[in-house]
Amino acid sequence: MQGVASDSFYQLKRYADSTKNYCIFVAPNGYGSGTPLWNQEAKDHTFFDDMLKIFKDSLCVDTTRVFSCGFSYGAMFTYSLSTNHQKQLRAVACYAPANWNIYLPVNTHEPIAYMQTTGISDSSCKWIYSDADSQGGKYCVSGHAKDNGCTIPATIPTTTSGSKTHICYEFMGCQDKYPVKFYSFDGGHQCAPVDGTSGTDNSKKSWIPAETWKFFTQF
């Protein structure tokens, strides 16, 4: 995950440094150096548990504020963790997650603060992959909204093609301290879209790092 580290961990380290809110950042590879990415049954979950234990044993870690975020397969793995690691993770941010081509454990349905971004033209991690099988980004976010006791609207608002902007929908009625926020944007399979454009990826100009930092630091 050298790309994540060289990009200041989705630019979150830049915010940590500028506010002197120092954090421990980690960008791990999946089991077997990430091949075939984050889809090795429970092996990557075991790896995460072992890694977190090492950090807790050897570093000064605020165990009430452990977070995970990722893009694409990183988002899928983060989503996978969010379904059964609610006691270890305070909040997660998933940039283009999916729930049909990744190992998914038995969902404990406990609450977790959840943030998600999805491009409305994403053909890799679609907003709706299969309504019949409850697969797609829509079902990632609505599942957590249900687990957090939020009110789920008949239609979750999304931005429109050609708008060159993003919109945020914050679910209402959620359990206290367990918000769910969904950001849709005019673009495709991207982790750093830029308002005013469609298809541009630039983490230093994207709105996502600031929104993620704000989401995490509320806890």
PDB file of C-alpha atoms in Angstrom:
ATOM      1  CA  MET A   1       0.000   0.000   0.000  1.00  0.00           C
ATOM      2  CA  GLN A   2       2.860   2.366  -0.778  1.00  0.00           C
ATOM      3  CA  GLY A   3       0.511   4.518  -2.847  1.00  0.00           C
ATOM      4  CA  VAL A   4      -1.634   5.211   0.199  1.00  0.00           C
ATOM      5  CA  ALA A   5       1.388   6.093   2.321  1.00  0.00           C
ATOM      6  CA  SER A   6       2.914   8.342  -0.347  1.00  0.00           C
ATOM      7  CA  ASP A   7      -0.416  10.158  -0.660  1.00  0.00           C
ATOM      8  CA  SER A   8      -0.321  11.010   3.059  1.00  0.00           C
ATOM      9  CA  PHE A   9      -2.869   8.304   3.826  1.00  0.00           C
ATOM     10  CA  TYR A  10      -5.658   9.789   1.712  1.00  0.00           C
ATOM     11  CA  GLN A  11      -4.367  13.212   2.862  1.00  0.00           C
ATOM     12  CA  LEU A  12      -5.494  12.537   6.427  1.00  0.00           C
ATOM     13  CA  LYS A  13      -1.939  12.850   7.723  1.00  0.00           C
ATOM     14  CA  ARG A  14      -1.832  16.368   6.319  1.00  0.00           C
ATOM     15  CA  TYR A  15      -4.818  17.272   8.494  1.00  0.00           C
ATOM     16  CA  ALA A  16      -3.331  15.521  11.512  1.00  0.00           C
ATOM     17  CA  ASP A  17      -0.048  17.398  11.129  1.00  0.00           C
ATOM     18  CA  SER A  18      -1.640  20.792  10.503  1.00  0.00           C
ATOM     19  CA  THR A  19      -3.886  20.510  13.573  1.00  0.00           C
ATOM     20  CA  LYS A  20      -1.238  18.797  15.729  1.00  0.00           C
ATOM     21  CA  ASN A  21      -3.753  16.029  16.320  1.00  0.00           C
ATOM     22  CA  TYR A  22      -1.165  13.335  15.878  1.00  0.00           C
ATOM     23  CA  CYS A  23      -2.202   9.857  14.856  1.00  0.00           C
ATOM     24  CA  ILE A  24      -0.656   6.493  14.110  1.00  0.00           C
ATOM     25  CA  PHE A  25      -1.137   5.750  10.412  1.00  0.00           C
ATOM     26  CA  VAL A  26      -0.856   2.263   8.943  1.00  0.00           C
ATOM     27  CA  ALA A  27      -1.282   1.139   5.320  1.00  0.00           C
ATOM     28  CA  PRO A  28      -1.064  -2.675   5.301  1.00  0.00           C
ATOM     29  CA  ASN A  29      -1.002  -5.010   2.324  1.00  0.00           C
ATOM     30  CA  GLY A  30      -3.481  -7.828   2.195  1.00  0.00           C
ATOM     31  CA  TYR A  31      -2.469 -11.404   2.887  1.00  0.00           C
ATOM     32  CA  GLY A  32       0.119 -12.525   0.336  1.00  0.00           C
ATOM     33  CA  SER A  33       1.163  -8.937  -0.509  1.00  0.00           C
ATOM     34  CA  GLY A  34      -2.329  -8.086  -1.582  1.00  0.00           C
ATOM     35  CA  THR A  35      -2.770 -10.808  -4.221  1.00  0.00           C
ATOM     36  CA  PRO A  36      -5.533 -11.614  -4.887  1.00  0.00           C
ATOM     37  CA  LEU A  37      -6.181  -8.417  -3.022  1.00  0.00           C
ATOM     38  CA  TRP A  38      -8.416  -8.435   0.059  1.00  0.00           C
ATOM     39  CA  ASN A  39     -10.278 -11.659  -0.635  1.00  0.00           C
ATOM     40  CA  GLN A  40      -8.522 -14.414   1.301  1.00  0.00           C
ATOM     41  CA  GLU A  41     -11.460 -15.600   3.394  1.00  0.00           C
ATOM     42  CA  ALA A  42     -10.800 -14.792   7.074  1.00  0.00           C
ATOM     43  CA  LYS A  43      -7.014 -14.515   6.716  1.00  0.00           C
ATOM     44  CA  ASP A  44      -7.016 -10.730   6.402  1.00  0.00           C
ATOM     45  CA  HIS A  45      -9.318 -10.394   9.399  1.00  0.00           C
ATOM     46  CA  THR A  46      -6.864 -12.464  11.416  1.00  0.00           C
ATOM     47  CA  PHE A  47      -4.034 -10.316  10.090  1.00  0.00           C
ATOM     48  CA  PHE A  48      -5.885  -7.164  11.158  1.00  0.00           C
ATOM     49  CA  ASP A  49      -6.497  -8.553  14.645  1.00  0.00           C
ATOM     50  CA  ASP A  50      -2.848  -9.555  15.056  1.00  0.00           C
ATOM     51  CA  MET A  51      -1.649  -6.202  13.741  1.00  0.00           C
ATOM     52  CA  LEU A  52      -3.938  -4.249  16.068  1.00  0.00           C
ATOM     53  CA  LYS A  53      -2.770  -6.302  19.046  1.00  0.00           C
ATOM     54  CA  ILE A  54       0.879  -5.540  18.249  1.00  0.00           C
ATOM     55  CA  PHE A  55       0.145  -1.818  18.064  1.00  0.00           C
ATOM     56  CA  LYS A  56      -1.787  -1.840  21.326  1.00  0.00           C
ATOM     57  CA  ASP A  57       0.968  -3.786  23.078  1.00  0.00           C
ATOM     58  CA  SER A  58       3.884  -1.716  21.786  1.00  0.00           C
ATOM     59  CA  LEU A  59       2.482   1.786  21.198  1.00  0.00           C
ATOM     60  CA  CYS A  60       0.367   4.299  23.091  1.00  0.00           C
ATOM     61  CA  VAL A  61      -2.989   3.754  21.420  1.00  0.00           C
ATOM     62  CA  ASP A  62      -6.307   5.334  22.368  1.00  0.00           C
ATOM     63  CA  THR A  63      -8.343   2.180  21.910  1.00  0.00           C
ATOM     64  CA  THR A  64     -11.592   4.173  21.826  1.00  0.00           C
ATOM     65  CA  ARG A  65     -10.493   5.919  18.634  1.00  0.00           C
ATOM     66  CA  VAL A  66      -9.348   3.329  16.124  1.00  0.00           C
ATOM     67  CA  PHE A  67     -10.521   4.007  12.572  1.00  0.00           C
ATOM     68  CA  SER A  68     -10.303   2.373   9.166  1.00  0.00           C
ATOM     69  CA  CYS A  69     -10.701   3.786   5.676  1.00  0.00           C
ATOM     70  CA  GLY A  70      -9.918   2.564   2.194  1.00  0.00           C
ATOM     71  CA  PHE A  71     -10.668   2.757  -1.512  1.00  0.00           C
ATOM     72  CA  SER A  72     -11.992   0.016  -3.790  1.00  0.00           C
ATOM     73  CA  TYR A  73     -10.691  -3.285  -2.364  1.00  0.00           C
ATOM     74  CA  GLY A  74      -9.520  -1.285   0.646  1.00  0.00           C
ATOM     75  CA  ALA A  75     -13.084  -0.012   0.990  1.00  0.00           C
ATOM     76  CA  MET A  76     -14.443  -3.525   0.639  1.00  0.00           C
ATOM     77  CA  PHE A  77     -12.122  -4.803   3.348  1.00  0.00           C
ATOM     78  CA  THR A  78     -12.975  -1.859   5.586  1.00  0.00           C
ATOM     79  CA  TYR A  79     -16.653  -2.591   4.994  1.00  0.00           C
ATOM     80  CA  SER A  80     -16.032  -6.262   5.781  1.00  0.00           C
ATOM     81  CA  LEU A  81     -14.366  -5.297   9.070  1.00  0.00           C
ATOM     82  CA  SER A  82     -17.209  -2.926   9.891  1.00  0.00           C
ATOM     83  CA  THR A  83     -19.684  -5.787  10.020  1.00  0.00           C
ATOM     84  CA  ASN A  84     -18.013  -7.657  12.882  1.00  0.00           C
ATOM     85  CA  HIS A  85     -15.340  -5.367  14.373  1.00  0.00           C
ATOM     86  CA  GLN A  86     -17.633  -2.737  15.848  1.00  0.00           C
ATOM     87  CA  LYS A  87     -16.001  -3.120  19.259  1.00  0.00           C
ATOM     88  CA  GLN A  88     -12.522  -2.529  17.805  1.00  0.00           C
ATOM     89  CA  LEU A  89     -13.364   0.250  15.327  1.00  0.00           C
ATOM     90  CA  ARG A  90     -15.061   3.499  16.366  1.00  0.00           C
ATOM     91  CA  ALA A  91     -15.798   4.594  12.812  1.00  0.00           C
ATOM     92  CA  VAL A  92     -14.970   3.732   9.219  1.00  0.00           C
ATOM     93  CA  ALA A  93     -14.927   5.543   5.881  1.00  0.00           C
ATOM     94  CA  CYS A  94     -15.430   3.483   2.727  1.00  0.00           C
ATOM     95  CA  TYR A  95     -14.541   5.049  -0.615  1.00  0.00           C
ATOM     96  CA  ALA A  96     -16.335   2.962  -3.277  1.00  0.00           C
ATOM     97  CA  PRO A  97     -17.172  -0.199  -1.324  1.00  0.00           C
ATOM     98  CA  ALA A  98     -18.899  -3.326  -2.582  1.00  0.00           C
ATOM     99  CA  ASN A  99     -20.420  -6.308  -0.825  1.00  0.00           C
ATOM    100  CA  TRP A 100     -20.407  -9.053  -3.434  1.00  0.00           C
ATOM    101  CA  ASN A 101     -16.766  -9.815  -4.280  1.00  0.00           C
ATOM    102  CA  ILE A 102     -15.127  -9.734  -0.864  1.00  0.00           C
ATOM    103  CA  TYR A 103     -15.018 -12.038   2.147  1.00  0.00           C
ATOM    104  CA  LEU A 104     -17.873 -11.127   4.459  1.00  0.00           C
ATOM    105  CA  PRO A 105     -18.033 -12.540   7.999  1.00  0.00           C
ATOM    106  CA  VAL A 106     -21.225 -13.179   9.913  1.00  0.00           C
ATOM    107  CA  ASN A 107     -22.654  -9.719  10.533  1.00  0.00           C
ATOM    108  CA  THR A 108     -23.114  -8.985  14.235  1.00  0.00           C
ATOM    109  CA  HIS A 109     -25.387  -6.013  13.402  1.00  0.00           C
ATOM    110  CA  GLU A 110     -23.896  -3.879  16.164  1.00  0.00           C
ATOM    111  CA  PRO A 111     -23.738  -0.108  15.585  1.00  0.00           C
ATOM    112  CA  ILE A 112     -20.686   1.629  14.127  1.00  0.00           C
ATOM    113  CA  ALA A 113     -20.216   5.173  12.849  1.00  0.00           C
ATOM    114  CA  TYR A 114     -20.186   4.823   9.073  1.00  0.00           C
ATOM    115  CA  MET A 115     -19.231   7.100   6.173  1.00  0.00           C
ATOM    116  CA  GLN A 116     -19.348   6.125   2.505  1.00  0.00           C
ATOM    117  CA  THR A 117     -18.635   7.720  -0.876  1.00  0.00           C
ATOM    118  CA  THR A 118     -19.789   6.343  -4.237  1.00  0.00           C
ATOM    119  CA  GLY A 119     -19.559   7.746  -7.759  1.00  0.00           C
ATOM    120  CA  ILE A 120     -22.892   7.543  -9.543  1.00  0.00           C
ATOM    121  CA  SER A 121     -21.145   6.283 -12.693  1.00  0.00           C
ATOM    122  CA  ASP A 122     -18.940   3.750 -10.901  1.00  0.00           C
ATOM    123  CA  SER A 123     -18.988   0.594 -13.030  1.00  0.00           C
ATOM    124  CA  SER A 124     -16.643  -1.372 -10.737  1.00  0.00           C
ATOM    125  CA  CYS A 125     -18.350  -0.896  -7.369  1.00  0.00           C
ATOM    126  CA  LYS A 126     -21.832   0.034  -8.461  1.00  0.00           C
ATOM    127  CA  TRP A 127     -24.377   1.867  -6.343  1.00  0.00           C
ATOM    128  CA  ILE A 128     -26.807  -0.926  -7.232  1.00  0.00           C
ATOM    129  CA  TYR A 129     -25.321  -4.224  -8.396  1.00  0.00           C
ATOM    130  CA  SER A 130     -28.316  -6.448  -7.668  1.00  0.00           C
ATOM    131  CA  ASP A 131     -31.480  -5.390  -5.892  1.00  0.00           C
ATOM    132  CA  ALA A 132     -32.592  -9.016  -5.762  1.00  0.00           C
ATOM    133  CA  ASP A 133     -29.484 -10.004  -3.807  1.00  0.00           C
ATOM    134  CA  SER A 134     -29.130  -6.722  -1.868  1.00  0.00           C
ATOM    135  CA  GLN A 135     -25.751  -6.089  -3.462  1.00  0.00           C
ATOM    136  CA  GLY A 136     -24.136  -2.746  -4.174  1.00  0.00           C
ATOM    137  CA  GLY A 137     -23.000   0.394  -2.411  1.00  0.00           C
ATOM    138  CA  LYS A 138     -26.619   1.191  -1.612  1.00  0.00           C
ATOM    139  CA  TYR A 139     -26.858  -1.915   0.550  1.00  0.00           C
ATOM    140  CA  CYS A 140     -23.546  -1.264   2.294  1.00  0.00           C
ATOM    141  CA  VAL A 141     -24.752   2.070   3.624  1.00  0.00           C
ATOM    142  CA  SER A 142     -28.404   1.122   4.177  1.00  0.00           C
ATOM    143  CA  GLY A 143     -27.360  -1.986   6.110  1.00  0.00           C
ATOM    144  CA  HIS A 144     -25.376   0.092   8.567  1.00  0.00           C
ATOM    145  CA  ALA A 145     -28.164   2.651   8.737  1.00  0.00           C
ATOM    146  CA  LYS A 146     -30.535  -0.142   9.761  1.00  0.00           C
ATOM    147  CA  ASP A 147     -28.085  -1.504  12.343  1.00  0.00           C
ATOM    148  CA  ASN A 148     -27.655   2.001  13.793  1.00  0.00           C
ATOM    149  CA  GLY A 149     -31.398   2.472  14.129  1.00  0.00           C
ATOM    150  CA  CYS A 150     -31.575   5.203  11.486  1.00  0.00           C
ATOM    151  CA  THR A 151     -34.603   6.060   9.403  1.00  0.00           C
ATOM    152  CA  ILE A 152     -34.048   4.823   5.851  1.00  0.00           C
ATOM    153  CA  PRO A 153     -35.868   6.817   3.157  1.00  0.00           C
ATOM    154  CA  ALA A 154     -37.623   5.063   0.287  1.00  0.00           C
ATOM    155  CA  THR A 155     -35.031   6.608  -2.024  1.00  0.00           C
ATOM    156  CA  ILE A 156     -31.596   7.630  -0.769  1.00  0.00           C
ATOM    157  CA  PRO A 157     -30.750  10.972  -2.426  1.00  0.00           C
ATOM    158  CA  THR A 158     -27.875  10.958  -4.919  1.00  0.00           C
ATOM    159  CA  THR A 159     -26.345  13.608  -7.128  1.00  0.00           C
ATOM    160  CA  THR A 160     -27.067  13.650 -10.863  1.00  0.00           C
ATOM    161  CA  SER A 161     -24.916  12.919 -13.882  1.00  0.00           C
ATOM    162  CA  GLY A 162     -23.460  16.117 -15.287  1.00  0.00           C
ATOM    163  CA  SER A 163     -23.796  18.038 -12.014  1.00  0.00           C
ATOM    164  CA  LYS A 164     -20.017  18.028 -11.464  1.00  0.00           C
ATOM    165  CA  THR A 165     -20.610  18.131  -7.743  1.00  0.00           C
ATOM    166  CA  HIS A 166     -21.349  15.949  -4.739  1.00  0.00           C
ATOM    167  CA  ILE A 167     -24.156  15.813  -2.229  1.00  0.00           C
ATOM    168  CA  CYS A 168     -24.193  14.474   1.306  1.00  0.00           C
ATOM    169  CA  TYR A 169     -27.082  12.612   2.849  1.00  0.00           C
ATOM    170  CA  GLU A 170     -26.978  12.158   6.604  1.00  0.00           C
ATOM    171  CA  PHE A 171     -29.419   9.565   7.847  1.00  0.00           C
ATOM    172  CA  MET A 172     -31.837  10.772  10.488  1.00  0.00           C
ATOM    173  CA  GLY A 173     -32.856   9.163  13.768  1.00  0.00           C
ATOM    174  CA  CYS A 174     -29.645   7.176  14.235  1.00  0.00           C
ATOM    175  CA  GLN A 175     -28.568   5.881  17.621  1.00  0.00           C
ATOM    176  CA  ASP A 176     -26.696   8.590  19.505  1.00  0.00           C
ATOM    177  CA  LYS A 177     -23.006   8.804  18.538  1.00  0.00           C
ATOM    178  CA  TYR A 178     -23.454   6.392  15.644  1.00  0.00           C
ATOM    179  CA  PRO A 179     -24.057   8.590  12.588  1.00  0.00           C
ATOM    180  CA  VAL A 180     -24.290   7.338   9.021  1.00  0.00           C
ATOM    181  CA  LYS A 181     -23.323   9.684   6.177  1.00  0.00           C
ATOM    182  CA  PHE A 182     -23.422   8.948   2.462  1.00  0.00           C
ATOM    183  CA  TYR A 183     -21.747  11.087  -0.187  1.00  0.00           C
ATOM    184  CA  SER A 184     -22.551  10.610  -3.862  1.00  0.00           C
ATOM    185  CA  PHE A 185     -20.607  12.431  -6.555  1.00  0.00           C
ATOM    186  CA  ASP A 186     -20.665  12.916 -10.310  1.00  0.00           C
ATOM    187  CA  GLY A 187     -17.913  10.512 -11.302  1.00  0.00           C
ATOM    188  CA  GLY A 188     -16.805   6.913 -11.503  1.00  0.00           C
ATOM    189  CA  HIS A 189     -14.501   4.606  -9.563  1.00  0.00           C
ATOM    190  CA  GLN A 190     -12.595   7.316  -7.707  1.00  0.00           C
ATOM    191  CA  CYS A 191     -11.266   8.015  -4.235  1.00  0.00           C
ATOM    192  CA  ALA A 192     -10.538  11.728  -4.663  1.00  0.00           C
ATOM    193  CA  PRO A 193     -13.138  13.411  -6.896  1.00  0.00           C
ATOM    194  CA  VAL A 194     -13.012  17.173  -7.343  1.00  0.00           C
ATOM    195  CA  ASP A 195     -16.101  19.379  -7.499  1.00  0.00           C
ATOM    196  CA  GLY A 196     -16.444  21.322 -10.734  1.00  0.00           C
ATOM    197  CA  THR A 197     -15.170  18.364 -12.726  1.00  0.00           C
ATOM    198  CA  SER A 198     -16.327  14.894 -13.668  1.00  0.00           C
ATOM    199  CA  GLY A 199     -13.723  12.147 -13.549  1.00  0.00           C
ATOM    200  CA  THR A 200     -10.855  14.131 -12.018  1.00  0.00           C
ATOM    201  CA  ASP A 201      -8.961  12.503  -9.142  1.00  0.00           C
ATOM    202  CA  ASN A 202      -6.807  14.812  -7.022  1.00  0.00           C
ATOM    203  CA  SER A 203      -6.521  14.081  -3.318  1.00  0.00           C
ATOM    204  CA  LYS A 204      -5.103  17.532  -2.544  1.00  0.00           C
ATOM    205  CA  LYS A 205      -8.126  19.239  -4.103  1.00  0.00           C
ATOM    206  CA  SER A 206     -10.813  16.707  -3.255  1.00  0.00           C
ATOM    207  CA  TRP A 207     -13.446  17.351  -0.601  1.00  0.00           C
ATOM    208  CA  ILE A 208     -13.242  13.769   0.702  1.00  0.00           C
ATOM    209  CA  PRO A 209     -10.177  14.126   2.990  1.00  0.00           C
ATOM    210  CA  ALA A 210     -11.716  17.086   4.836  1.00  0.00           C
ATOM    211  CA  GLU A 211     -15.049  15.307   5.243  1.00  0.00           C
ATOM    212  CA  THR A 212     -13.353  12.134   6.492  1.00  0.00           C
ATOM    213  CA  TRP A 213     -11.199  14.064   8.952  1.00  0.00           C
ATOM    214  CA  LYS A 214     -14.267  15.886  10.266  1.00  0.00           C
ATOM    215  CA  PHE A 215     -16.176  12.611  10.549  1.00  0.00           C
ATOM    216  CA  PHE A 216     -13.420  10.836  12.478  1.00  0.00           C
ATOM    217  CA  THR A 217     -12.463  13.709  14.779  1.00  0.00           C
ATOM    218  CA  GLN A 218     -16.003  14.158  16.112  1.00  0.00           C
ATOM    219  CA  PHE A 219     -15.305  11.131  18.323  1.00  0.00           C
TER     220      PHE A 219
END
